[in-house]
Amino acid sequence: MLPALFIAHGAPLLSIENNEYTQFLHSLGNEMPKPKAIVLFSAHWESSAQKVSDVDEFETIYDFGGFPEALYRIKYPAKGNSAITKEVIELFAKQGVPFEMDTTRGLDHGAWIVLRMLYPKGDIPVISMSVNPQLTPEEQYEIGKSLSSLREKDILIIASGGTVHNLRALRMGSDNGTVDQWAFDFDKWLEQHISNWNLESLFKYDTLAPNAEYAVPSYGNEHFIPLFYAMGAADQEKIGKLLHCSYRYGNLSHSVWQFGESK
């Protein structure tokens, strides 16, 4: 059985950089058993209804601007898998999770940056999933929980986002490895409560966590909430382990959480 993962996708430049974090993601992909398929929730696909992809081969979406030309030449032509899409929607139907099919959308950078780091060959089928910032954390958790049985079939569940993601607070000229105290304190609070699987507090992170208004601003909670989808997929085990945490630009967190165990 594979774990569920929450992976920060960072800034688009990450896709052409070689640093501590990219090296970690490459190693992680090499160390984990190769999954049969990947179900991926991306912060960059927001929808009021849960979207589930049913795409034969994904286009690569460049949903950013003003970056070096090299980023726009990257292709990650992952394929879908209709049989696994069917498994996903059957689980949603069984658990009463409303959903809609999507047969056209490609992979946004929240998806392909992470996937390309882990599995550069692009030879693992992908089912792309949206997130809904309007749901409560409890509801987001339940969506992930409804898919937990996929892990027993060697299907890897990934949620892509970022625990501290405040674009207005970034210090792009400061990339020396230092971290703002407010960002560090927020992530340490998360680590404590995730390690203890304290859902009661985590679901109220916006009022209980220190500096939550800076780490998860009201205009940008879509990057934080994928965490709950990934946690829900490991509800039976309730085990959370921080695999990596580093920072760029003063406070942009590069964290990777593993939920559940690989068996």
mmCIF file of C-alpha atoms in Angstrom, residues 113-254:
data_model
loop_
_atom_site.group_PDB
_atom_site.id
_atom_site.type_symbol
_atom_site.label_atom_id
_atom_site.label_comp_id
_atom_site.label_asym_id
_atom_site.label_seq_id
_atom_site.Cartn_x
_atom_site.Cartn_y
_atom_site.Cartn_z
ATOM 1 C CA ILE A 113 6.158 20.430 -11.684
ATOM 2 C CA VAL A 114 5.660 17.876 -8.923
ATOM 3 C CA LEU A 115 5.092 14.931 -11.248
ATOM 4 C CA ARG A 116 8.102 15.753 -13.406
ATOM 5 C CA MET A 117 10.375 15.894 -10.346
ATOM 6 C CA LEU A 118 9.144 12.541 -9.033
ATOM 7 C CA TYR A 119 8.662 10.680 -12.308
ATOM 8 C CA PRO A 120 10.473 12.471 -15.154
ATOM 9 C CA LYS A 121 9.610 9.805 -17.722
ATOM 10 C CA GLY A 122 5.901 10.646 -17.490
ATOM 11 C CA ASP A 123 5.060 6.956 -17.805
ATOM 12 C CA ILE A 124 2.573 6.714 -14.925
ATOM 13 C CA PRO A 125 -1.140 7.350 -15.605
ATOM 14 C CA VAL A 126 -2.537 10.451 -13.912
ATOM 15 C CA ILE A 127 -6.041 11.319 -12.751
ATOM 16 C CA SER A 128 -6.178 15.072 -12.202
ATOM 17 C CA MET A 129 -8.457 16.461 -9.503
ATOM 18 C CA SER A 130 -9.680 19.932 -8.559
ATOM 19 C CA VAL A 131 -9.917 21.463 -5.096
ATOM 20 C CA ASN A 132 -12.691 23.587 -3.633
ATOM 21 C CA PRO A 133 -11.600 26.409 -1.274
ATOM 22 C CA GLN A 134 -15.237 27.065 -0.373
ATOM 23 C CA LEU A 135 -15.620 23.751 1.432
ATOM 24 C CA THR A 136 -14.801 23.393 5.101
ATOM 25 C CA PRO A 137 -11.610 21.550 6.067
ATOM 26 C CA GLU A 138 -13.808 18.718 7.317
ATOM 27 C CA GLU A 139 -15.442 18.382 3.895
ATOM 28 C CA GLN A 140 -12.086 18.474 2.106
ATOM 29 C CA TYR A 141 -10.801 15.786 4.462
ATOM 30 C CA GLU A 142 -13.843 13.607 3.731
ATOM 31 C CA ILE A 143 -13.210 13.802 -0.020
ATOM 32 C CA GLY A 144 -9.699 12.487 0.509
ATOM 33 C CA LYS A 145 -11.015 9.854 2.912
ATOM 34 C CA SER A 146 -13.456 8.568 0.306
ATOM 35 C CA LEU A 147 -10.498 7.643 -1.923
ATOM 36 C CA SER A 148 -8.374 5.966 0.761
ATOM 37 C CA SER A 149 -8.972 2.458 -0.592
ATOM 38 C CA LEU A 150 -7.110 3.378 -3.791
ATOM 39 C CA ARG A 151 -3.880 3.285 -1.819
ATOM 40 C CA GLU A 152 -4.368 -0.448 -1.293
ATOM 41 C CA LYS A 153 -4.250 -0.837 -5.081
ATOM 42 C CA ASP A 154 -0.847 0.875 -5.374
ATOM 43 C CA ILE A 155 -2.387 4.141 -6.516
ATOM 44 C CA LEU A 156 -0.498 7.145 -5.179
ATOM 45 C CA ILE A 157 -2.565 10.077 -3.920
ATOM 46 C CA ILE A 158 -0.776 13.425 -4.114
ATOM 47 C CA ALA A 159 -2.032 16.828 -3.038
ATOM 48 C CA SER A 160 -0.001 19.713 -4.458
ATOM 49 C CA GLY A 161 0.047 23.153 -2.852
ATOM 50 C CA GLY A 162 2.037 24.876 -0.108
ATOM 51 C CA THR A 163 1.597 25.315 3.640
ATOM 52 C CA VAL A 164 2.986 28.877 3.636
ATOM 53 C CA HIS A 165 2.098 30.589 0.358
ATOM 54 C CA ASN A 166 1.669 34.366 0.543
ATOM 55 C CA LEU A 167 2.817 35.926 -2.717
ATOM 56 C CA ARG A 168 2.527 39.449 -1.317
ATOM 57 C CA ALA A 169 4.974 38.612 1.478
ATOM 58 C CA LEU A 170 7.688 37.012 -0.670
ATOM 59 C CA ARG A 171 11.122 38.626 -0.749
ATOM 60 C CA MET A 172 12.273 37.557 -4.196
ATOM 61 C CA GLY A 173 15.638 39.279 -3.761
ATOM 62 C CA SER A 174 16.324 37.313 -0.585
ATOM 63 C CA ASP A 175 17.129 33.722 -1.347
ATOM 64 C CA ASN A 176 19.867 32.928 1.141
ATOM 65 C CA GLY A 177 18.028 30.234 3.054
ATOM 66 C CA THR A 178 16.811 32.459 5.872
ATOM 67 C CA VAL A 179 13.173 32.144 6.923
ATOM 68 C CA ASP A 180 10.806 34.700 8.408
ATOM 69 C CA GLN A 181 9.927 33.793 11.987
ATOM 70 C CA TRP A 182 6.189 34.039 11.368
ATOM 71 C CA ALA A 183 6.374 31.413 8.599
ATOM 72 C CA PHE A 184 8.558 29.113 10.662
ATOM 73 C CA ASP A 185 6.235 29.353 13.670
ATOM 74 C CA PHE A 186 3.185 28.533 11.552
ATOM 75 C CA ASP A 187 4.823 25.439 10.079
ATOM 76 C CA LYS A 188 6.008 24.276 13.511
ATOM 77 C CA TRP A 189 2.444 24.546 14.807
ATOM 78 C CA LEU A 190 1.286 22.465 11.849
ATOM 79 C CA GLU A 191 3.968 19.873 12.467
ATOM 80 C CA GLN A 192 2.935 19.472 16.082
ATOM 81 C CA HIS A 193 -0.765 19.067 15.342
ATOM 82 C CA ILE A 194 -0.353 16.890 12.259
ATOM 83 C CA SER A 195 2.060 14.574 14.093
ATOM 84 C CA ASN A 196 -0.593 14.175 16.795
ATOM 85 C CA TRP A 197 -3.392 13.966 14.193
ATOM 86 C CA ASN A 198 -5.242 16.685 16.069
ATOM 87 C CA LEU A 199 -8.013 17.268 13.568
ATOM 88 C CA GLU A 200 -10.053 19.413 15.937
ATOM 89 C CA SER A 201 -7.295 22.027 16.013
ATOM 90 C CA LEU A 202 -6.200 21.600 12.393
ATOM 91 C CA PHE A 203 -9.705 22.221 11.116
ATOM 92 C CA LYS A 204 -9.601 25.539 13.010
ATOM 93 C CA TYR A 205 -6.088 26.451 11.852
ATOM 94 C CA ASP A 206 -7.248 29.879 10.666
ATOM 95 C CA THR A 207 -8.056 30.950 14.234
ATOM 96 C CA LEU A 208 -5.671 28.758 16.266
ATOM 97 C CA ALA A 209 -2.398 28.619 14.328
ATOM 98 C CA PRO A 210 0.087 31.454 14.917
ATOM 99 C CA ASN A 211 0.318 33.902 12.010
ATOM 100 C CA ALA A 212 -2.297 32.023 9.998
ATOM 101 C CA GLU A 213 -3.478 35.272 8.418
ATOM 102 C CA TYR A 214 -0.011 35.696 6.862
ATOM 103 C CA ALA A 215 0.772 32.061 6.067
ATOM 104 C CA VAL A 216 -2.660 31.339 4.574
ATOM 105 C CA PRO A 217 -4.112 34.681 3.461
ATOM 106 C CA SER A 218 -7.827 34.774 2.742
ATOM 107 C CA TYR A 219 -7.136 35.346 -0.961
ATOM 108 C CA GLY A 220 -4.815 32.322 -1.201
ATOM 109 C CA ASN A 221 -6.088 29.434 0.890
ATOM 110 C CA GLU A 222 -6.291 27.213 -2.191
ATOM 111 C CA HIS A 223 -2.620 26.300 -1.709
ATOM 112 C CA PHE A 224 -3.080 25.216 1.888
ATOM 113 C CA ILE A 225 -6.263 23.160 1.636
ATOM 114 C CA PRO A 226 -4.830 20.268 -0.447
ATOM 115 C CA LEU A 227 -3.257 19.219 2.855
ATOM 116 C CA PHE A 228 -6.671 18.096 4.102
ATOM 117 C CA TYR A 229 -7.386 16.031 0.986
ATOM 118 C CA ALA A 230 -4.108 14.159 1.493
ATOM 119 C CA MET A 231 -4.676 13.666 5.214
ATOM 120 C CA GLY A 232 -8.141 12.276 4.628
ATOM 121 C CA ALA A 233 -6.715 9.592 2.371
ATOM 122 C CA ALA A 234 -4.822 8.221 5.413
ATOM 123 C CA ASP A 235 -7.669 8.444 7.921
ATOM 124 C CA GLN A 236 -7.498 4.732 8.777
ATOM 125 C CA GLU A 237 -3.891 5.016 9.975
ATOM 126 C CA LYS A 238 -3.795 8.619 11.185
ATOM 127 C CA ILE A 239 -0.029 8.824 10.735
ATOM 128 C CA GLY A 240 1.645 11.989 9.506
ATOM 129 C CA LYS A 241 5.386 12.402 8.940
ATOM 130 C CA LEU A 242 7.245 15.481 7.731
ATOM 131 C CA LEU A 243 9.732 14.294 5.105
ATOM 132 C CA HIS A 244 11.200 17.652 4.125
ATOM 133 C CA CYS A 245 10.893 21.344 4.945
ATOM 134 C CA SER A 246 12.891 24.227 3.508
ATOM 135 C CA TYR A 247 12.132 27.786 2.413
ATOM 136 C CA ARG A 248 12.694 30.165 -0.492
ATOM 137 C CA TYR A 249 12.312 33.925 -0.765
ATOM 138 C CA GLY A 250 11.998 34.390 2.986
ATOM 139 C CA ASN A 251 8.809 32.439 3.606
ATOM 140 C CA LEU A 252 7.709 30.243 0.682
ATOM 141 C CA SER A 253 7.646 26.787 2.235
ATOM 142 C CA HIS A 254 8.816 23.679 0.457
#
